[in-house]
mmCIF file with all atom_site columns, C-alpha atoms in Angstrom:
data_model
loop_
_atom_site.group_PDB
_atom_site.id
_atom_site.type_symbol
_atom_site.label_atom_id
_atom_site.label_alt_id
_atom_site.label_comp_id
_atom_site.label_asym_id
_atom_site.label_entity_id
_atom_site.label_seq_id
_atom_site.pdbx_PDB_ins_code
_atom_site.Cartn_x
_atom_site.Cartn_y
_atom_site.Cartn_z
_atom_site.occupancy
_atom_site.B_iso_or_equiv
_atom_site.pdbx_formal_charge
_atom_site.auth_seq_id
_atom_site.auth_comp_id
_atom_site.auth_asym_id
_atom_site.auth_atom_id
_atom_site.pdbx_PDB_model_num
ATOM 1   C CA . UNK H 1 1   ? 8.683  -36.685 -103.237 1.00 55.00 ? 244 UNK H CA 1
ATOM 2   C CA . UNK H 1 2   ? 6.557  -35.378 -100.632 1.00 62.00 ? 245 UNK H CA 1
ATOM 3   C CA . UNK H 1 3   ? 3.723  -33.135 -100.718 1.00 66.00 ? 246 UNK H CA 1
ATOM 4   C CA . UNK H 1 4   ? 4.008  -29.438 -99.672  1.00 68.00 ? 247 UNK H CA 1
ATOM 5   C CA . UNK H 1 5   ? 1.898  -29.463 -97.087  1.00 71.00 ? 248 UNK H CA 1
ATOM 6   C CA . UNK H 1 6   ? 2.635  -33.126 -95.789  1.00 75.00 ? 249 UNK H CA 1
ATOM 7   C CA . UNK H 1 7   ? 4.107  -33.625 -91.850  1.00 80.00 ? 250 UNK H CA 1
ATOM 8   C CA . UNK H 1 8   ? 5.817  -36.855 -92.028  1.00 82.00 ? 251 UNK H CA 1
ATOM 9   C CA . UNK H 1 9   ? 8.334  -38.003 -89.044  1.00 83.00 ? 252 UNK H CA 1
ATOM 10  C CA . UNK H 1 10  ? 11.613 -35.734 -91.161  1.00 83.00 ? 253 UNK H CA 1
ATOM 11  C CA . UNK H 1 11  ? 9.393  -32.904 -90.359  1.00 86.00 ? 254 UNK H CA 1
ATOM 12  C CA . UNK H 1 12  ? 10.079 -33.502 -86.456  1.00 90.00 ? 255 UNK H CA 1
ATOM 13  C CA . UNK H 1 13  ? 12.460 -32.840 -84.119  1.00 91.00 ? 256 UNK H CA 1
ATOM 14  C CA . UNK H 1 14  ? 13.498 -36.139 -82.575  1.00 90.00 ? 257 UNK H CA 1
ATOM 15  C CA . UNK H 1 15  ? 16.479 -36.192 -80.219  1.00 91.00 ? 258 UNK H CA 1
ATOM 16  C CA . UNK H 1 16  ? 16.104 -34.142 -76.742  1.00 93.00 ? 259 UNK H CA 1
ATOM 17  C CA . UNK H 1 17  ? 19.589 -32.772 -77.775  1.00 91.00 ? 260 UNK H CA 1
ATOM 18  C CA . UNK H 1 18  ? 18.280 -30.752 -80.860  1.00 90.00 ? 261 UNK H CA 1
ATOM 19  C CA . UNK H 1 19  ? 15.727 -29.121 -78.158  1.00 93.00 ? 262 UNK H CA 1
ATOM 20  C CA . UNK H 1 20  ? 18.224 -27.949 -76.103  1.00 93.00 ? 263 UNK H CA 1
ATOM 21  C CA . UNK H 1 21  ? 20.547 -26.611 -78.377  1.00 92.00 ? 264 UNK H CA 1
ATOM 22  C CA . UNK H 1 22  ? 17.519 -24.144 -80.086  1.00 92.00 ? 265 UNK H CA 1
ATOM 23  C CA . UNK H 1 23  ? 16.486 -23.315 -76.352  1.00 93.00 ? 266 UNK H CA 1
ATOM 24  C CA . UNK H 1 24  ? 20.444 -22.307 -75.894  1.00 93.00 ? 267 UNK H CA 1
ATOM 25  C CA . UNK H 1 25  ? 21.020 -20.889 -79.271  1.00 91.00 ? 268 UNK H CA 1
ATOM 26  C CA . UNK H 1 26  ? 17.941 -20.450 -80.635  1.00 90.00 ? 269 UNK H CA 1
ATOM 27  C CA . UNK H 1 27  ? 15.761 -16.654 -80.872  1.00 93.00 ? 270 UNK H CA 1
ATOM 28  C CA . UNK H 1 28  ? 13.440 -16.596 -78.135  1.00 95.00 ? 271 UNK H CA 1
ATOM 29  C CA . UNK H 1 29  ? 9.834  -15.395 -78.571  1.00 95.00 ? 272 UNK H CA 1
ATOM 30  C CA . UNK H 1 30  ? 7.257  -15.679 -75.560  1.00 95.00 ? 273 UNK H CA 1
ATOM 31  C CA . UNK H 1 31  ? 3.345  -15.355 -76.654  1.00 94.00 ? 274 UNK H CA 1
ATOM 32  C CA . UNK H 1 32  ? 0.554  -15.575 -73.548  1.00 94.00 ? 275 UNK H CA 1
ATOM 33  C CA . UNK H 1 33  ? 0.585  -19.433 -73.805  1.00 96.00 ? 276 UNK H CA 1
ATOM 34  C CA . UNK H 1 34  ? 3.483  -20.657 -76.014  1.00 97.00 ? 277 UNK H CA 1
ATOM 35  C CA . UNK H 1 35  ? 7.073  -20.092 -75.475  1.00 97.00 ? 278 UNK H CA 1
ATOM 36  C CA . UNK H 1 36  ? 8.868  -20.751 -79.144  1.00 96.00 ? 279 UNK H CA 1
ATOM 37  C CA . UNK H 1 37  ? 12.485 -20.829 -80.274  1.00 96.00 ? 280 UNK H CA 1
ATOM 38  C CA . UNK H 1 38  ? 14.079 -20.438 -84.041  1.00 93.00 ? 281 UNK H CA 1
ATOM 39  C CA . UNK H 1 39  ? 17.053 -21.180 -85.242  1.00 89.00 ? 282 UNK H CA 1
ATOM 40  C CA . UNK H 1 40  ? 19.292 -23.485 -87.755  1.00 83.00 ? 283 UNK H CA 1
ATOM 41  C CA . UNK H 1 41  ? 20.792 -26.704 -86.737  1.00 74.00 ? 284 UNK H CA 1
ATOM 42  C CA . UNK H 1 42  ? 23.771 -27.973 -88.068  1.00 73.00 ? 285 UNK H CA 1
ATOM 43  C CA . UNK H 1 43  ? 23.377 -30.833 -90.704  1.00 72.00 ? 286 UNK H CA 1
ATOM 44  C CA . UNK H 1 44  ? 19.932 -29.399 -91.332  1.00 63.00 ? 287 UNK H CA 1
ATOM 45  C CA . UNK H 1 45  ? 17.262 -31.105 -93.764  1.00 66.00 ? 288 UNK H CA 1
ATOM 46  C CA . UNK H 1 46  ? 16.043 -29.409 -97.031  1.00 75.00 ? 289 UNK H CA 1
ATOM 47  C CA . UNK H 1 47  ? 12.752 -28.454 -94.725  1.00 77.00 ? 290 UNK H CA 1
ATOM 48  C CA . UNK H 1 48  ? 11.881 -26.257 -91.496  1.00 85.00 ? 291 UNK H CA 1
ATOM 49  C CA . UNK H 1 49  ? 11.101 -28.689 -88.747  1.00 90.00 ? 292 UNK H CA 1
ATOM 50  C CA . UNK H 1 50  ? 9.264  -28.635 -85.377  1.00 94.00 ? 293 UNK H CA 1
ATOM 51  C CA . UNK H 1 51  ? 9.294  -29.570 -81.813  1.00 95.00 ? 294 UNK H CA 1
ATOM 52  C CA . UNK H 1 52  ? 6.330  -29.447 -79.710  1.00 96.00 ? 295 UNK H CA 1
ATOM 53  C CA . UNK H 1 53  ? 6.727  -30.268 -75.423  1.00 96.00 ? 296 UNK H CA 1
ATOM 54  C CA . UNK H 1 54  ? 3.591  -30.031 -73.377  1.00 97.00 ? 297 UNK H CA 1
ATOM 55  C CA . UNK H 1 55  ? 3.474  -30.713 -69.882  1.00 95.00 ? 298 UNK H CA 1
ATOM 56  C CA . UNK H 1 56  ? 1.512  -32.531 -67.792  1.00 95.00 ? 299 UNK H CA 1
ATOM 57  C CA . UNK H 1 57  ? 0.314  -29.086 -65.836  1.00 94.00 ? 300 UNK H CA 1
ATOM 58  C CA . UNK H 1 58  ? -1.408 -28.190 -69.317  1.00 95.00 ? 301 UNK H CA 1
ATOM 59  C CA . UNK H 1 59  ? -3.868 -31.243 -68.648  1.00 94.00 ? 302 UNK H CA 1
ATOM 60  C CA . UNK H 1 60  ? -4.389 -34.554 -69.207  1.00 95.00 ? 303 UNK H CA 1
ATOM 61  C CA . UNK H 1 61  ? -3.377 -36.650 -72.061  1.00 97.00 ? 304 UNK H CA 1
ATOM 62  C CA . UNK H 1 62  ? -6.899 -35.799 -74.231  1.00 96.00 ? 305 UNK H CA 1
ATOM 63  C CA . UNK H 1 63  ? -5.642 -32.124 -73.733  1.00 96.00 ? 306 UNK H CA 1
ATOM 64  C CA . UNK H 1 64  ? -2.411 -32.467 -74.407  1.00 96.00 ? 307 UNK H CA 1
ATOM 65  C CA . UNK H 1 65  ? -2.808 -34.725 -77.177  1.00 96.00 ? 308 UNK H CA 1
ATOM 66  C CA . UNK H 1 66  ? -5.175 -32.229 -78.965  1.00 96.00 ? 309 UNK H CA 1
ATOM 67  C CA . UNK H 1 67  ? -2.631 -29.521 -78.624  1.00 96.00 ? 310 UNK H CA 1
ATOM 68  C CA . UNK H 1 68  ? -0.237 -31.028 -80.378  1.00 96.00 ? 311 UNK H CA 1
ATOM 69  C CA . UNK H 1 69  ? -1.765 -31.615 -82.890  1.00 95.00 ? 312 UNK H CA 1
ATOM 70  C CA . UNK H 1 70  ? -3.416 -28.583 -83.624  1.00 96.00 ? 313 UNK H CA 1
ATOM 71  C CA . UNK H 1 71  ? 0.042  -26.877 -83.122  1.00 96.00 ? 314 UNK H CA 1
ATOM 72  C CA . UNK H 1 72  ? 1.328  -29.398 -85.887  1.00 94.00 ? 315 UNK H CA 1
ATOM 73  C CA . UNK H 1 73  ? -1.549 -28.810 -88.261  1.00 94.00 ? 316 UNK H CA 1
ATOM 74  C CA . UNK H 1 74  ? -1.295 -24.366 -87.522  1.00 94.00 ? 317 UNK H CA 1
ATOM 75  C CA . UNK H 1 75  ? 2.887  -25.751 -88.615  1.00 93.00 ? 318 UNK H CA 1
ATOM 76  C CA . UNK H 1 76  ? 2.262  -27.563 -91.360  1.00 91.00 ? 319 UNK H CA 1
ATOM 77  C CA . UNK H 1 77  ? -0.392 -25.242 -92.715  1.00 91.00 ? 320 UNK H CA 1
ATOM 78  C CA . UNK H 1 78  ? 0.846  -21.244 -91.812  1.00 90.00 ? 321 UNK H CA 1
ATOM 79  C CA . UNK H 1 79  ? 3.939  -21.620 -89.896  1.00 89.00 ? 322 UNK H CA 1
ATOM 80  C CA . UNK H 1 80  ? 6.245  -23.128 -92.506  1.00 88.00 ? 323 UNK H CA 1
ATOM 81  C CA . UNK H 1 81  ? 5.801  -20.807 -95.124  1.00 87.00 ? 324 UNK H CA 1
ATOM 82  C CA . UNK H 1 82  ? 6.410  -17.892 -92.708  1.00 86.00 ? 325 UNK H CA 1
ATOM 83  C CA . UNK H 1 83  ? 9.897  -19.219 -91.859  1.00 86.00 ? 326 UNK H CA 1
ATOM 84  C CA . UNK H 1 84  ? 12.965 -19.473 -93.719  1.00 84.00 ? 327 UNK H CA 1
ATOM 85  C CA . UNK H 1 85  ? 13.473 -22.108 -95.486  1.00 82.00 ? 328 UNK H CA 1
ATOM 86  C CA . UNK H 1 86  ? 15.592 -24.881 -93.311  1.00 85.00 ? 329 UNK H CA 1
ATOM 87  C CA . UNK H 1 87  ? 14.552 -23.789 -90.227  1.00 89.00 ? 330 UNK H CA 1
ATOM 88  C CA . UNK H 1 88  ? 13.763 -25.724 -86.660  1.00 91.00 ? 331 UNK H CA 1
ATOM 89  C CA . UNK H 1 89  ? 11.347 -24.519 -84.033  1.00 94.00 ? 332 UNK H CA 1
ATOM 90  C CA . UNK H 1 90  ? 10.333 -25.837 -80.408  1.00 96.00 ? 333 UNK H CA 1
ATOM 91  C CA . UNK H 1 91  ? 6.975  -24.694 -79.261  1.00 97.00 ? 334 UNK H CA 1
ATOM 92  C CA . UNK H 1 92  ? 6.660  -25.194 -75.596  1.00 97.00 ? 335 UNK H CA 1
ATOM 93  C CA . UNK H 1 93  ? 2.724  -24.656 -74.231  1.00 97.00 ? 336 UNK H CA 1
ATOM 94  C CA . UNK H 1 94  ? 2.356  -22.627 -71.246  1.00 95.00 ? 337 UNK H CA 1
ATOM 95  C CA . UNK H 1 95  ? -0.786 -23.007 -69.088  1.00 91.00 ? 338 UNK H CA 1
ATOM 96  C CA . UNK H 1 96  ? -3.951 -21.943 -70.320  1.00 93.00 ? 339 UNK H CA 1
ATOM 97  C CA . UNK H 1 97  ? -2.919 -23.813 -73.410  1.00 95.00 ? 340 UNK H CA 1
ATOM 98  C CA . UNK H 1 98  ? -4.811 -26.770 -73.594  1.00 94.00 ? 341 UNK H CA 1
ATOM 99  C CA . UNK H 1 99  ? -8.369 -24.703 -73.149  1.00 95.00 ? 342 UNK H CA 1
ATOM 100 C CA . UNK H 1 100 ? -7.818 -22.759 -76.460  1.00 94.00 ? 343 UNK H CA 1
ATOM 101 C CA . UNK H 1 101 ? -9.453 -22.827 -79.761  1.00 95.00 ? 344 UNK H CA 1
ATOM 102 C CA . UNK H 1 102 ? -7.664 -23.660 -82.661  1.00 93.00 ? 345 UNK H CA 1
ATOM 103 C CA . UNK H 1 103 ? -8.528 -20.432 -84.292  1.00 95.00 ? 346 UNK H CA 1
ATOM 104 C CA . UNK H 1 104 ? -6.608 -18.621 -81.389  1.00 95.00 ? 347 UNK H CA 1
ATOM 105 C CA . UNK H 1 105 ? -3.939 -21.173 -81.435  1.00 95.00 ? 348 UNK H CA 1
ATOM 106 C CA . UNK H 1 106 ? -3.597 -20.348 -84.851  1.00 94.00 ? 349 UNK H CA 1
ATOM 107 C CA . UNK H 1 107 ? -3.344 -16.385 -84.144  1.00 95.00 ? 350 UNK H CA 1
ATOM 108 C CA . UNK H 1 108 ? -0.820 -16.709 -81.751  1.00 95.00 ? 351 UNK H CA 1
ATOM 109 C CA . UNK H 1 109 ? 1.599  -19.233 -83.455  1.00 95.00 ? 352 UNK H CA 1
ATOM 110 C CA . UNK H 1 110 ? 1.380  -17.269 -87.017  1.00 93.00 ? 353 UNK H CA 1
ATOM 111 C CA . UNK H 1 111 ? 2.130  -13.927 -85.103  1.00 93.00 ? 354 UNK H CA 1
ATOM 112 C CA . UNK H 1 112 ? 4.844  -15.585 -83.408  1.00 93.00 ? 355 UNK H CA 1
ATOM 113 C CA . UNK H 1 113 ? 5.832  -17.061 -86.674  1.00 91.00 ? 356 UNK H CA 1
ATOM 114 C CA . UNK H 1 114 ? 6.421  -13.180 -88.488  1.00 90.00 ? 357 UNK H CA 1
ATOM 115 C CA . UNK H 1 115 ? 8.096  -12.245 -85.596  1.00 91.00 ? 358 UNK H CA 1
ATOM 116 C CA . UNK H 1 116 ? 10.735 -14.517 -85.366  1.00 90.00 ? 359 UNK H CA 1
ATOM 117 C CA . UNK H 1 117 ? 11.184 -14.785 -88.932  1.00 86.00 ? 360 UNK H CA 1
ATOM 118 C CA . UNK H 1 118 ? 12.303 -11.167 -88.898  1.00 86.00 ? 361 UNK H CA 1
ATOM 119 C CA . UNK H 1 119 ? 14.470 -11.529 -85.734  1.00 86.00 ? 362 UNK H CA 1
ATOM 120 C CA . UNK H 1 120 ? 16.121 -15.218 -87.458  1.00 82.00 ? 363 UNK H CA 1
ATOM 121 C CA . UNK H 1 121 ? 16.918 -13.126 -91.003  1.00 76.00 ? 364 UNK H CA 1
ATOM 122 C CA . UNK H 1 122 ? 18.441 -10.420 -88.981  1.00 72.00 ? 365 UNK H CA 1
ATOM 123 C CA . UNK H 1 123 ? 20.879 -12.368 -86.977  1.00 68.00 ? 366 UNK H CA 1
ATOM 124 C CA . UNK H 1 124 ? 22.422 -13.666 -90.527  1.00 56.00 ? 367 UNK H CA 1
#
């Protein structure tokens, strides 16, 4: 049994497949440097998951490396328990991303993380 707050590889999206069906089915929310899309995936695990994609236009592979993870850790910390249960996410990072703090990284994925919790339990 896992911890609550754990982030092991089940916790990830893996195949480029499960991206693009949330980017076609998924609900769409667009912050100043993320673009992130919700939604439920067939044959889905007992827990939410995540997908992160940044680019090499964010910076270089420091950068983009430390916005990962600090996306992960805002996930595994806030994001999770915002969503419903079972639910997979892609967060794509938009320029500008890679010279934020994690404190406004953190502001801008938990207020994207309310809002598309609402928008996911009304399309039931």
């Amino acid at each position: 049994m896992r911890a609550e707050l754990s982030f092991a590889a089940a916790d990830r999206l893996h195949r480029s497949a499960e991206f693009l069906r949330l980017q076609r089915n998924g609900v769409r929310f667009q912050s100043p440097h993320f673009v992130l899309y919700a939604g439920r995936l067939e044959h889905e695990p007992e827990r939410s998951r995540l997908g992160v994609t940044v680019s090499r236009r964010i910076g270089n592979a420091v950068v983009r490396n430390r916005v990962k993870r600090r996306v992960r850790e805002i996930f595994r910390k806030v994001m999770r328990a915002e969503l419903p249960p079972r639910t997979s996410i892609v967060v794509i990072a938009r320029g500008g991303a890679g010279a934020l703090e994690s404190a406004a990284i953190g502001d801008e994925l938990a207020m994207a993380a309310r809002n598309l919790s609402g928008r996911i339990a009304g399309r039931k």
